[in-house]
mmCIF file of C-alpha atoms and ligand atoms in Angstrom:
data_model
loop_
_atom_site.group_PDB
_atom_site.id
_atom_site.type_symbol
_atom_site.label_atom_id
_atom_site.label_comp_id
_atom_site.label_asym_id
_atom_site.label_seq_id
_atom_site.Cartn_x
_atom_site.Cartn_y
_atom_site.Cartn_z
ATOM 1 C CA MET B 1400 5.495 10.915 -34.916
ATOM 2 C CA LEU B 1401 3.288 10.157 -31.945
ATOM 3 C CA LEU B 1402 2.861 12.896 -29.351
ATOM 4 C CA VAL B 1403 2.627 11.681 -25.740
ATOM 5 C CA THR B 1404 1.597 14.404 -23.292
ATOM 6 C CA GLY B 1405 2.577 13.602 -19.717
ATOM 7 C CA GLY B 1406 5.143 11.085 -20.972
ATOM 8 C CA ALA B 1407 7.457 11.852 -18.024
ATOM 9 C CA GLY B 1408 4.839 10.654 -15.521
ATOM 10 C CA TYR B 1409 4.101 7.204 -14.140
ATOM 11 C CA ILE B 1410 1.662 5.731 -16.660
ATOM 12 C CA GLY B 1411 2.797 7.937 -19.564
ATOM 13 C CA SER B 1412 6.428 6.830 -19.250
ATOM 14 C CA HIS B 1413 5.485 3.126 -19.263
ATOM 15 C CA ALA B 1414 3.381 3.733 -22.371
ATOM 16 C CA VAL B 1415 6.349 5.457 -24.043
ATOM 17 C CA LEU B 1416 8.543 2.457 -23.233
ATOM 18 C CA ASN B 1417 5.988 0.124 -24.807
ATOM 19 C CA LEU B 1418 5.732 2.346 -27.903
ATOM 20 C CA ILE B 1419 9.480 2.619 -28.474
ATOM 21 C CA GLU B 1420 9.866 -1.126 -27.972
ATOM 22 C CA ASN B 1421 7.335 -1.432 -30.792
ATOM 23 C CA ASN B 1422 9.327 0.930 -33.031
ATOM 24 C CA TYR B 1423 7.257 4.080 -32.700
ATOM 25 C CA ASN B 1424 8.877 7.521 -32.861
ATOM 26 C CA VAL B 1425 7.684 9.335 -29.769
ATOM 27 C CA LEU B 1426 7.580 13.003 -28.837
ATOM 28 C CA ILE B 1427 7.114 13.627 -25.100
ATOM 29 C CA PHE B 1428 5.518 16.909 -23.999
ATOM 30 C CA ASP B 1429 5.547 17.438 -20.237
ATOM 31 C CA ASN B 1430 5.824 20.411 -17.865
ATOM 32 C CA LEU B 1431 7.740 18.237 -15.350
ATOM 33 C CA GLU B 1432 5.486 19.409 -12.527
ATOM 34 C CA ASN B 1433 4.841 15.786 -11.553
ATOM 35 C CA GLY B 1434 6.959 14.014 -14.159
ATOM 36 C CA HIS B 1435 10.720 13.535 -13.819
ATOM 37 C CA ILE B 1436 13.550 14.540 -16.158
ATOM 38 C CA GLU B 1437 15.443 11.411 -15.035
ATOM 39 C CA THR B 1438 12.595 9.307 -16.477
ATOM 40 C CA VAL B 1439 12.759 11.216 -19.772
ATOM 41 C CA ASN B 1440 16.530 10.767 -19.991
ATOM 42 C CA THR B 1441 16.161 7.037 -19.354
ATOM 43 C CA LEU B 1442 13.569 6.753 -22.141
ATOM 44 C CA ILE B 1443 15.733 8.750 -24.559
ATOM 45 C CA GLY B 1444 18.459 6.158 -23.938
ATOM 46 C CA PHE B 1445 16.199 3.316 -25.106
ATOM 47 C CA GLY B 1446 14.624 4.439 -28.336
ATOM 48 C CA ASN B 1447 13.572 7.126 -30.731
ATOM 49 C CA VAL B 1448 12.277 9.682 -28.227
ATOM 50 C CA LYS B 1449 12.282 13.470 -28.351
ATOM 51 C CA PHE B 1450 11.345 15.673 -25.401
ATOM 52 C CA VAL B 1451 9.837 19.154 -25.266
ATOM 53 C CA LYS B 1452 9.212 20.844 -21.939
ATOM 54 C CA GLY B 1453 5.976 22.781 -22.056
ATOM 55 C CA ASP B 1454 2.579 23.345 -20.535
ATOM 56 C CA LEU B 1455 -0.880 22.610 -21.901
ATOM 57 C CA ARG B 1456 -2.159 25.802 -20.296
ATOM 58 C CA ASN B 1457 0.138 27.785 -22.577
ATOM 59 C CA LEU B 1458 -1.265 27.835 -26.111
ATOM 60 C CA GLU B 1459 2.018 29.173 -27.477
ATOM 61 C CA ASP B 1460 3.900 26.108 -26.169
ATOM 62 C CA LEU B 1461 1.473 23.894 -28.079
ATOM 63 C CA GLU B 1462 1.600 26.009 -31.227
ATOM 64 C CA ASN B 1463 5.421 25.840 -31.236
ATOM 65 C CA LEU B 1464 5.285 22.081 -30.652
ATOM 66 C CA PHE B 1465 2.930 21.388 -33.559
ATOM 67 C CA ASN B 1466 4.895 23.770 -35.815
ATOM 68 C CA SER B 1467 8.188 22.055 -34.992
ATOM 69 C CA TYR B 1468 7.240 18.383 -35.374
ATOM 70 C CA ASN B 1469 5.242 16.296 -37.772
ATOM 71 C CA ILE B 1470 2.621 14.864 -35.400
ATOM 72 C CA ASP B 1471 0.307 12.060 -36.600
ATOM 73 C CA GLY B 1472 -1.621 11.351 -33.424
ATOM 74 C CA VAL B 1473 -1.735 11.990 -29.692
ATOM 75 C CA ILE B 1474 -1.861 9.958 -26.494
ATOM 76 C CA HIS B 1475 -2.909 12.387 -23.781
ATOM 77 C CA PHE B 1476 -1.881 11.550 -20.210
ATOM 78 C CA ALA B 1477 -0.940 14.986 -18.860
ATOM 79 C CA ALA B 1478 -3.277 15.757 -15.961
ATOM 80 C CA PHE B 1479 -3.508 16.207 -12.234
ATOM 81 C CA ALA B 1480 -4.940 12.995 -10.821
ATOM 82 C CA LEU B 1481 -5.432 13.053 -7.053
ATOM 83 C CA VAL B 1482 -9.032 12.800 -5.900
ATOM 84 C CA GLU B 1483 -8.521 14.314 -2.440
ATOM 85 C CA GLU B 1484 -6.440 17.234 -3.731
ATOM 86 C CA SER B 1485 -9.073 17.944 -6.374
ATOM 87 C CA VAL B 1486 -11.697 18.419 -3.649
ATOM 88 C CA LYS B 1487 -9.455 21.003 -1.949
ATOM 89 C CA LYS B 1488 -8.189 22.687 -5.126
ATOM 90 C CA PRO B 1489 -10.856 22.299 -7.849
ATOM 91 C CA SER B 1490 -9.600 25.280 -9.849
ATOM 92 C CA LYS B 1491 -6.195 23.601 -10.341
ATOM 93 C CA TYR B 1492 -7.975 20.546 -11.797
ATOM 94 C CA TYR B 1493 -10.421 22.417 -13.995
ATOM 95 C CA ILE B 1494 -7.811 24.765 -15.440
ATOM 96 C CA ASN B 1495 -5.220 22.118 -16.192
ATOM 97 C CA ASN B 1496 -7.355 19.101 -17.039
ATOM 98 C CA ILE B 1497 -10.160 20.856 -18.938
ATOM 99 C CA TYR B 1498 -8.769 24.157 -20.235
ATOM 100 C CA GLY B 1499 -5.379 22.552 -20.960
ATOM 101 C CA THR B 1500 -7.066 19.760 -22.924
ATOM 102 C CA ILE B 1501 -9.158 22.257 -24.913
ATOM 103 C CA ASN B 1502 -5.905 24.009 -25.887
ATOM 104 C CA LEU B 1503 -4.480 20.670 -26.987
ATOM 105 C CA LEU B 1504 -7.582 19.719 -29.000
ATOM 106 C CA ASP B 1505 -7.808 23.146 -30.674
ATOM 107 C CA THR B 1506 -4.141 22.968 -31.667
ATOM 108 C CA MET B 1507 -4.679 19.458 -33.014
ATOM 109 C CA ILE B 1508 -7.655 20.573 -35.125
ATOM 110 C CA LYS B 1509 -5.724 23.585 -36.407
ATOM 111 C CA HIS B 1510 -2.916 21.277 -37.540
ATOM 112 C CA ASN B 1511 -5.281 18.642 -38.898
ATOM 113 C CA VAL B 1512 -4.360 15.986 -36.302
ATOM 114 C CA LYS B 1513 -7.583 14.130 -35.528
ATOM 115 C CA LYS B 1514 -6.734 11.062 -33.503
ATOM 116 C CA ILE B 1515 -6.343 10.990 -29.732
ATOM 117 C CA VAL B 1516 -6.182 8.350 -26.994
ATOM 118 C CA PHE B 1517 -7.268 9.903 -23.699
ATOM 119 C CA SER B 1518 -6.645 8.857 -20.072
ATOM 120 C CA SER B 1519 -10.037 8.861 -18.439
ATOM 121 C CA THR B 1520 -10.892 7.197 -15.156
ATOM 122 C CA CYS B 1521 -13.297 4.979 -13.280
ATOM 123 C CA ALA B 1522 -13.753 8.034 -11.028
ATOM 124 C CA THR B 1523 -16.167 9.313 -13.713
ATOM 125 C CA TYR B 1524 -18.665 6.619 -12.597
ATOM 126 C CA GLY B 1525 -18.973 7.868 -8.991
ATOM 127 C CA GLU B 1526 -20.574 5.550 -6.410
ATOM 128 C CA PRO B 1527 -21.248 2.358 -8.369
ATOM 129 C CA LYS B 1528 -24.824 1.198 -8.735
ATOM 130 C CA TYR B 1529 -23.566 -2.305 -9.589
ATOM 131 C CA THR B 1530 -20.272 -4.194 -9.915
ATOM 132 C CA PRO B 1531 -18.424 -5.119 -12.001
ATOM 133 C CA ILE B 1532 -18.759 -1.720 -13.672
ATOM 134 C CA ASP B 1533 -19.202 -1.757 -17.442
ATOM 135 C CA GLU B 1534 -18.856 1.169 -19.860
ATOM 136 C CA ASN B 1535 -22.633 1.783 -19.886
ATOM 137 C CA HIS B 1536 -22.745 2.467 -16.153
ATOM 138 C CA THR B 1537 -24.040 6.002 -15.431
ATOM 139 C CA GLN B 1538 -21.326 8.599 -14.950
ATOM 140 C CA ASN B 1539 -22.267 10.370 -11.719
ATOM 141 C CA THR B 1540 -18.837 11.443 -10.598
ATOM 142 C CA ILE B 1541 -18.486 12.697 -7.012
ATOM 143 C CA ASN B 1542 -15.284 14.755 -7.101
ATOM 144 C CA PRO B 1543 -13.644 17.502 -9.234
ATOM 145 C CA TYR B 1544 -10.977 15.144 -10.591
ATOM 146 C CA GLY B 1545 -13.602 12.750 -11.960
ATOM 147 C CA TYR B 1546 -15.662 15.693 -13.185
ATOM 148 C CA SER B 1547 -12.697 17.198 -15.057
ATOM 149 C CA LYS B 1548 -12.243 13.897 -16.930
ATOM 150 C CA LEU B 1549 -15.961 13.495 -17.597
ATOM 151 C CA VAL B 1550 -16.208 17.002 -19.058
ATOM 152 C CA VAL B 1551 -13.310 16.211 -21.397
ATOM 153 C CA GLU B 1552 -15.108 13.048 -22.538
ATOM 154 C CA HIS B 1553 -18.120 15.229 -23.462
ATOM 155 C CA ILE B 1554 -15.909 17.826 -25.151
ATOM 156 C CA MET B 1555 -14.383 15.057 -27.262
ATOM 157 C CA ASP B 1556 -17.868 13.998 -28.382
ATOM 158 C CA ASP B 1557 -18.632 17.581 -29.398
ATOM 159 C CA TYR B 1558 -15.313 17.862 -31.279
ATOM 160 C CA ASP B 1559 -16.104 14.594 -33.027
ATOM 161 C CA LYS B 1560 -19.396 16.044 -34.285
ATOM 162 C CA ALA B 1561 -17.930 19.435 -35.184
ATOM 163 C CA TYR B 1562 -14.449 18.524 -36.486
ATOM 164 C CA GLU B 1563 -14.406 14.718 -36.840
ATOM 165 C CA LEU B 1564 -11.886 14.342 -34.053
ATOM 166 C CA LYS B 1565 -11.771 10.620 -33.190
ATOM 167 C CA SER B 1566 -10.966 9.667 -29.621
ATOM 168 C CA ILE B 1567 -10.522 6.556 -27.538
ATOM 169 C CA ARG B 1568 -11.183 7.171 -23.858
ATOM 170 C CA LEU B 1569 -9.566 4.649 -21.556
ATOM 171 C CA ARG B 1570 -11.188 4.558 -18.137
ATOM 172 C CA TYR B 1571 -8.506 3.222 -15.822
ATOM 173 C CA PHE B 1572 -9.172 1.516 -12.533
ATOM 174 C CA ASN B 1573 -6.193 1.293 -10.079
ATOM 175 C CA VAL B 1574 -2.738 1.038 -11.599
ATOM 176 C CA ALA B 1575 0.218 -0.735 -9.974
ATOM 177 C CA GLY B 1576 3.742 -2.043 -10.553
ATOM 178 C CA SER B 1577 6.750 -0.904 -12.543
ATOM 179 C CA ASP B 1578 8.877 -1.795 -15.531
ATOM 180 C CA GLU B 1579 10.250 -5.329 -14.935
ATOM 181 C CA LYS B 1580 13.819 -4.189 -15.646
ATOM 182 C CA ILE B 1581 13.367 -1.361 -13.092
ATOM 183 C CA ARG B 1582 14.387 1.321 -15.597
ATOM 184 C CA ILE B 1583 11.355 3.475 -14.735
ATOM 185 C CA GLY B 1584 8.620 3.218 -12.113
ATOM 186 C CA GLU B 1585 5.948 4.854 -9.979
ATOM 187 C CA TRP B 1586 7.392 8.063 -8.581
ATOM 188 C CA HIS B 1587 4.947 10.427 -6.915
ATOM 189 C CA GLU B 1588 5.829 13.148 -4.447
ATOM 190 C CA PRO B 1589 3.977 13.003 -2.131
ATOM 191 C CA GLU B 1590 2.864 9.383 -2.512
ATOM 192 C CA THR B 1591 -0.806 8.704 -1.701
ATOM 193 C CA HIS B 1592 -1.401 5.334 -3.389
ATOM 194 C CA LEU B 1593 -1.953 2.067 -1.591
ATOM 195 C CA ILE B 1594 0.777 -0.296 -2.821
ATOM 196 C CA PRO B 1595 3.697 2.203 -2.723
ATOM 197 C CA ASN B 1596 2.599 3.294 0.756
ATOM 198 C CA ILE B 1597 2.562 -0.291 2.064
ATOM 199 C CA ILE B 1598 6.007 -0.824 0.524
ATOM 200 C CA LYS B 1599 7.382 2.372 2.088
ATOM 201 C CA SER B 1600 6.319 1.001 5.491
ATOM 202 C CA ALA B 1601 7.962 -2.337 4.671
ATOM 203 C CA ILE B 1602 11.246 -0.592 3.834
ATOM 204 C CA ASN B 1603 11.098 1.900 6.715
ATOM 205 C CA GLU B 1604 9.520 0.206 9.725
ATOM 206 C CA SER B 1605 9.197 3.464 11.673
ATOM 207 C CA LYS B 1606 6.556 4.495 9.128
ATOM 208 C CA THR B 1607 3.341 2.681 10.109
ATOM 209 C CA PHE B 1608 1.016 1.928 7.216
ATOM 210 C CA ASN B 1609 -2.511 3.330 7.683
ATOM 211 C CA ILE B 1610 -5.626 1.531 6.459
ATOM 212 C CA PHE B 1611 -8.209 4.221 5.738
ATOM 213 C CA GLY B 1612 -11.395 2.664 7.050
ATOM 214 C CA ALA B 1613 -12.272 -0.919 8.049
ATOM 215 C CA ASP B 1614 -16.011 -0.326 8.439
ATOM 216 C CA TYR B 1615 -17.102 -0.436 4.782
ATOM 217 C CA ASP B 1616 -19.829 -2.761 3.611
ATOM 218 C CA THR B 1617 -17.373 -5.257 2.059
ATOM 219 C CA LYS B 1618 -16.213 -8.771 2.929
ATOM 220 C CA ASP B 1619 -13.543 -7.610 5.440
ATOM 221 C CA GLY B 1620 -14.633 -3.988 5.939
ATOM 222 C CA THR B 1621 -11.906 -2.426 3.753
ATOM 223 C CA CYS B 1622 -12.329 -0.892 0.278
ATOM 224 C CA ILE B 1623 -12.197 -3.083 -2.805
ATOM 225 C CA ARG B 1624 -10.300 -1.955 -5.905
ATOM 226 C CA ASP B 1625 -9.166 -3.433 -9.219
ATOM 227 C CA TYR B 1626 -5.344 -3.274 -9.574
ATOM 228 C CA VAL B 1627 -4.128 -3.466 -13.166
ATOM 229 C CA ASN B 1628 -0.409 -3.750 -13.906
ATOM 230 C CA VAL B 1629 1.097 -0.652 -15.517
ATOM 231 C CA LEU B 1630 2.768 -2.706 -18.308
ATOM 232 C CA ASP B 1631 -0.567 -4.281 -19.226
ATOM 233 C CA LEU B 1632 -2.118 -0.818 -19.162
ATOM 234 C CA ALA B 1633 0.681 0.554 -21.370
ATOM 235 C CA GLU B 1634 0.037 -2.203 -23.909
ATOM 236 C CA ALA B 1635 -3.657 -1.241 -23.992
ATOM 237 C CA HIS B 1636 -2.716 2.299 -25.072
ATOM 238 C CA ARG B 1637 -0.760 1.051 -28.059
ATOM 239 C CA LEU B 1638 -3.583 -1.294 -29.032
ATOM 240 C CA ALA B 1639 -6.084 1.571 -28.652
ATOM 241 C CA TYR B 1640 -4.012 3.845 -30.893
ATOM 242 C CA GLU B 1641 -3.684 1.092 -33.490
ATOM 243 C CA TYR B 1642 -7.462 0.509 -33.326
ATOM 244 C CA LEU B 1643 -7.987 4.234 -33.918
ATOM 245 C CA LEU B 1644 -5.665 4.176 -36.938
ATOM 246 C CA LYS B 1645 -7.498 1.183 -38.385
ATOM 247 C CA GLU B 1646 -11.134 1.938 -37.553
ATOM 248 C CA ASN B 1647 -11.111 5.762 -37.211
ATOM 249 C CA GLN B 1648 -13.884 5.459 -34.675
ATOM 250 C CA THR B 1649 -14.557 7.065 -31.283
ATOM 251 C CA GLU B 1650 -14.781 4.492 -28.466
ATOM 252 C CA VAL B 1651 -14.561 4.043 -24.703
ATOM 253 C CA PHE B 1652 -13.006 1.152 -22.777
ATOM 254 C CA ASN B 1653 -12.628 0.202 -19.128
ATOM 255 C CA LEU B 1654 -9.126 -0.959 -18.220
ATOM 256 C CA GLY B 1655 -8.770 -3.063 -15.095
ATOM 257 C CA THR B 1656 -8.451 -6.798 -14.492
ATOM 258 C CA GLY B 1657 -12.023 -7.659 -13.600
ATOM 259 C CA ASN B 1658 -10.888 -8.787 -10.110
ATOM 260 C CA GLY B 1659 -11.424 -6.831 -6.918
ATOM 261 C CA TYR B 1660 -9.024 -6.970 -3.938
ATOM 262 C CA SER B 1661 -9.662 -5.411 -0.529
ATOM 263 C CA VAL B 1662 -7.073 -3.164 1.114
ATOM 264 C CA LYS B 1663 -6.457 -5.927 3.676
ATOM 265 C CA GLU B 1664 -5.961 -8.496 0.914
ATOM 266 C CA VAL B 1665 -3.434 -6.234 -0.829
ATOM 267 C CA PHE B 1666 -1.670 -5.653 2.492
ATOM 268 C CA ASN B 1667 -1.510 -9.428 3.171
ATOM 269 C CA ALA B 1668 -0.209 -10.035 -0.368
ATOM 270 C CA CYS B 1669 2.564 -7.482 0.249
ATOM 271 C CA GLU B 1670 3.595 -9.163 3.517
ATOM 272 C CA LYS B 1671 3.694 -12.499 1.705
ATOM 273 C CA VAL B 1672 5.608 -11.334 -1.386
ATOM 274 C CA LEU B 1673 8.115 -9.337 0.678
ATOM 275 C CA ASN B 1674 8.226 -12.052 3.366
ATOM 276 C CA LYS B 1675 8.003 -9.409 6.046
ATOM 277 C CA LYS B 1676 5.734 -8.169 8.862
ATOM 278 C CA ILE B 1677 4.701 -4.605 8.083
ATOM 279 C CA PRO B 1678 3.555 -2.194 10.841
ATOM 280 C CA VAL B 1679 -0.123 -1.321 10.305
ATOM 281 C CA GLU B 1680 -2.925 0.663 11.959
ATOM 282 C CA ILE B 1681 -6.596 1.090 11.171
ATOM 283 C CA LYS B 1682 -7.558 4.755 10.744
ATOM 284 C CA SER B 1683 -10.789 6.508 9.879
ATOM 285 C CA ARG B 1684 -12.096 6.631 6.315
ATOM 286 C CA ARG B 1685 -10.479 8.911 3.722
ATOM 287 C CA SER B 1686 -13.027 11.275 2.188
ATOM 288 C CA GLY B 1687 -14.373 10.446 -1.265
ATOM 289 C CA ASP B 1688 -13.484 6.708 -1.291
ATOM 290 C CA PRO B 1689 -16.257 4.495 -2.738
ATOM 291 C CA ALA B 1690 -16.469 1.057 -1.038
ATOM 292 C CA LYS B 1691 -16.151 -1.096 -4.122
ATOM 293 C CA LEU B 1692 -14.790 -0.439 -7.624
ATOM 294 C CA TYR B 1693 -13.904 -3.126 -10.112
ATOM 295 C CA ALA B 1694 -14.204 -3.337 -13.831
ATOM 296 C CA ASP B 1695 -16.032 -5.324 -16.418
ATOM 297 C CA ILE B 1696 -13.340 -5.498 -19.120
ATOM 298 C CA THR B 1697 -15.226 -7.646 -21.629
ATOM 299 C CA LYS B 1698 -15.305 -4.841 -24.200
ATOM 300 C CA ALA B 1699 -11.539 -4.135 -24.204
ATOM 301 C CA LYS B 1700 -10.840 -7.875 -24.430
ATOM 302 C CA LYS B 1701 -13.176 -8.313 -27.362
ATOM 303 C CA ILE B 1702 -12.518 -5.193 -29.407
ATOM 304 C CA LEU B 1703 -8.921 -4.276 -28.577
ATOM 305 C CA LYS B 1704 -7.917 -7.946 -28.170
ATOM 306 C CA TRP B 1705 -6.326 -6.861 -24.902
ATOM 307 C CA GLU B 1706 -5.698 -9.235 -22.022
ATOM 308 C CA PRO B 1707 -4.149 -8.156 -18.709
ATOM 309 C CA LYS B 1708 -1.451 -10.755 -18.046
ATOM 310 C CA ARG B 1709 0.294 -9.829 -14.809
ATOM 311 C CA THR B 1710 -0.858 -10.752 -11.297
ATOM 312 C CA LEU B 1711 -1.178 -8.530 -8.236
ATOM 313 C CA GLU B 1712 1.876 -10.327 -6.777
ATOM 314 C CA GLU B 1713 3.947 -9.429 -9.862
ATOM 315 C CA SER B 1714 2.888 -5.776 -9.536
ATOM 316 C CA ILE B 1715 3.918 -5.789 -5.867
ATOM 317 C CA LYS B 1716 7.346 -7.305 -6.705
ATOM 318 C CA THR B 1717 8.227 -4.701 -9.330
ATOM 319 C CA ALA B 1718 6.795 -1.871 -7.228
ATOM 320 C CA TYR B 1719 9.028 -3.016 -4.365
ATOM 321 C CA LEU B 1720 12.144 -3.302 -6.510
ATOM 322 C CA TRP B 1721 11.561 0.163 -7.948
ATOM 323 C CA GLU B 1722 10.938 1.695 -4.522
ATOM 324 C CA ASN B 1723 14.149 0.133 -3.268
ATOM 325 C CA TYR B 1724 15.994 1.420 -6.307
ATOM 326 C CA ILE B 1725 14.949 5.042 -6.041
ATOM 327 C CA PHE B 1726 15.395 5.306 -2.311
ATOM 328 C CA SER B 1727 18.577 3.322 -1.792
ATOM 329 C CA ASN B 1728 19.735 3.223 -5.400
ATOM 330 C CA THR B 1729 20.543 -0.430 -4.922
ATOM 331 C CA ALA B 1730 18.257 -2.499 -7.116
ATOM 332 C CA SER B 1731 17.720 -5.857 -5.513
ATOM 333 C CA ASN B 1732 16.961 -8.913 -7.576
ATOM 334 C CA MET B 1733 16.191 -11.207 -4.659
ATOM 335 C CA LEU B 1734 12.455 -11.149 -5.347
ATOM 336 C CA TYR B 1735 12.495 -11.116 -9.094
ATOM 337 C CA LYS B 1736 13.772 -14.476 -10.186
HETATM 338 N N1 UFG P 995 -5.488 3.375 1.055
HETATM 339 C C1 UFG P 995 -5.167 3.113 2.378
HETATM 340 N N2 UFG P 995 -3.986 3.601 2.833
HETATM 341 C C2 UFG P 995 -3.124 4.327 2.079
HETATM 342 C C3 UFG P 995 -3.478 4.586 0.729
HETATM 343 C C4 UFG P 995 -4.673 4.089 0.260
HETATM 344 O O1 UFG P 995 -5.922 2.456 3.109
HETATM 345 O O2 UFG P 995 -2.078 4.758 2.569
HETATM 346 C C5 UFG P 995 -6.764 2.832 0.522
HETATM 347 C C6 UFG P 995 -7.691 3.921 0.023
HETATM 348 O O3 UFG P 995 -8.476 4.433 1.087
HETATM 349 C C7 UFG P 995 -8.499 3.170 -1.029
HETATM 350 C C8 UFG P 995 -7.498 2.140 -1.601
HETATM 351 O O4 UFG P 995 -6.476 2.040 -0.615
HETATM 352 O O5 UFG P 995 -9.542 2.479 -0.422
HETATM 353 C C9 UFG P 995 -6.874 2.569 -2.908
HETATM 354 O O6 UFG P 995 -6.375 3.898 -2.763
HETATM 355 P P1 UFG P 995 -5.401 4.597 -3.818
HETATM 356 O O7 UFG P 995 -5.087 5.963 -3.275
HETATM 357 O O8 UFG P 995 -4.265 3.707 -4.132
HETATM 358 O O9 UFG P 995 -6.269 4.687 -5.123
HETATM 359 P P2 UFG P 995 -7.708 5.344 -5.355
HETATM 360 O O10 UFG P 995 -8.643 4.197 -5.536
HETATM 361 O O11 UFG P 995 -8.081 6.344 -4.345
HETATM 362 O O12 UFG P 995 -7.437 6.215 -6.642
HETATM 363 C C10 UFG P 995 -7.246 5.660 -7.882
HETATM 364 C C11 UFG P 995 -6.437 6.610 -8.756
HETATM 365 C C12 UFG P 995 -7.222 7.857 -9.052
HETATM 366 C C13 UFG P 995 -8.561 7.476 -9.586
HETATM 367 C C14 UFG P 995 -9.273 6.591 -8.605
HETATM 368 C C15 UFG P 995 -10.634 6.200 -9.066
HETATM 369 O O13 UFG P 995 -5.236 6.961 -8.116
HETATM 370 O O14 UFG P 995 -6.532 8.635 -9.990
HETATM 371 O O15 UFG P 995 -8.504 5.421 -8.425
HETATM 372 O O16 UFG P 995 -11.433 5.981 -7.952
HETATM 373 F F1 UFG P 995 -9.304 8.561 -9.790
#
């Protein structure tokens, strides 16, 4: 069976859904610190999914897991992933994301499991020297979150040399949207991400949406990012695992769309899709935000035969429907025709 760490979280749960819809047997391992038991229960209702609550920082939890199940490979999502928090609490990021991953890798080696797909990030590149960013761009990360992921990439190289552990590192850009049937979705507490925050202000007009900085060196002064739909991203994980099974080769891929949108453009798209004026204010810059990040995805297209299919507008629609669902528990289908 395929072990998915962090399978109760946002991206992990969408990957699990994709895997079970493609007839995989999935074992979710999650400490539920950021993931949700409701998400796990939903997934269990849709396919062959088992769940074990446990923590990567606890070697015994991992040992019990690998002793109890016949694990063929791993997709490793479990991590803390907020840039700003990582600057304030680096120890939390280093202990969980690096030490926790070493525990996972050591347990894998001990049990002769040597294939892993790993969630890395465009944050490993730091301030881009050029855009679009390809996989050969230097990795000069500027925050502890990015550094924790970069260190793991290096550790995986060392484990490849020492133990023949084969890894695919997927460097995500910005992820958006939810399952189209609104069974699972993006559910962070607190929420810091752009699209859910705009939507929260659309639903609750007393909550003004803040644009963090309109004085960047970009076309309209706001930051540019590459928003890839979570279902497209989920599909890339399955393709990456299947590539690993077939080729048994360590690789790295950027996952984005290749298109950059400014914060103002995303905001305008939300107003248009939701057909609503949303209260907005310009605030000062948030620390650690590079002006422009978007991906060159030529390699993933060519080697994984992956193609992101969904538009920014589609991501906004599903994100809105999900947000409505969790906060009012009344899924609306007015936007999703
Ligand atoms: N933004 C706002 N207002 C908000 C929230 C965000 O203006 O309320 C802006 C941010 O300043 C940034 C852009 O919208 O310019 C995107 O911000 P997000 O927080 O949605 O995403 P990030 O680009 O900061 O972070 C994402 C992932 C990280 C990853 C990072 C790589 O969430 O895990 O990309 O840079 F590390």
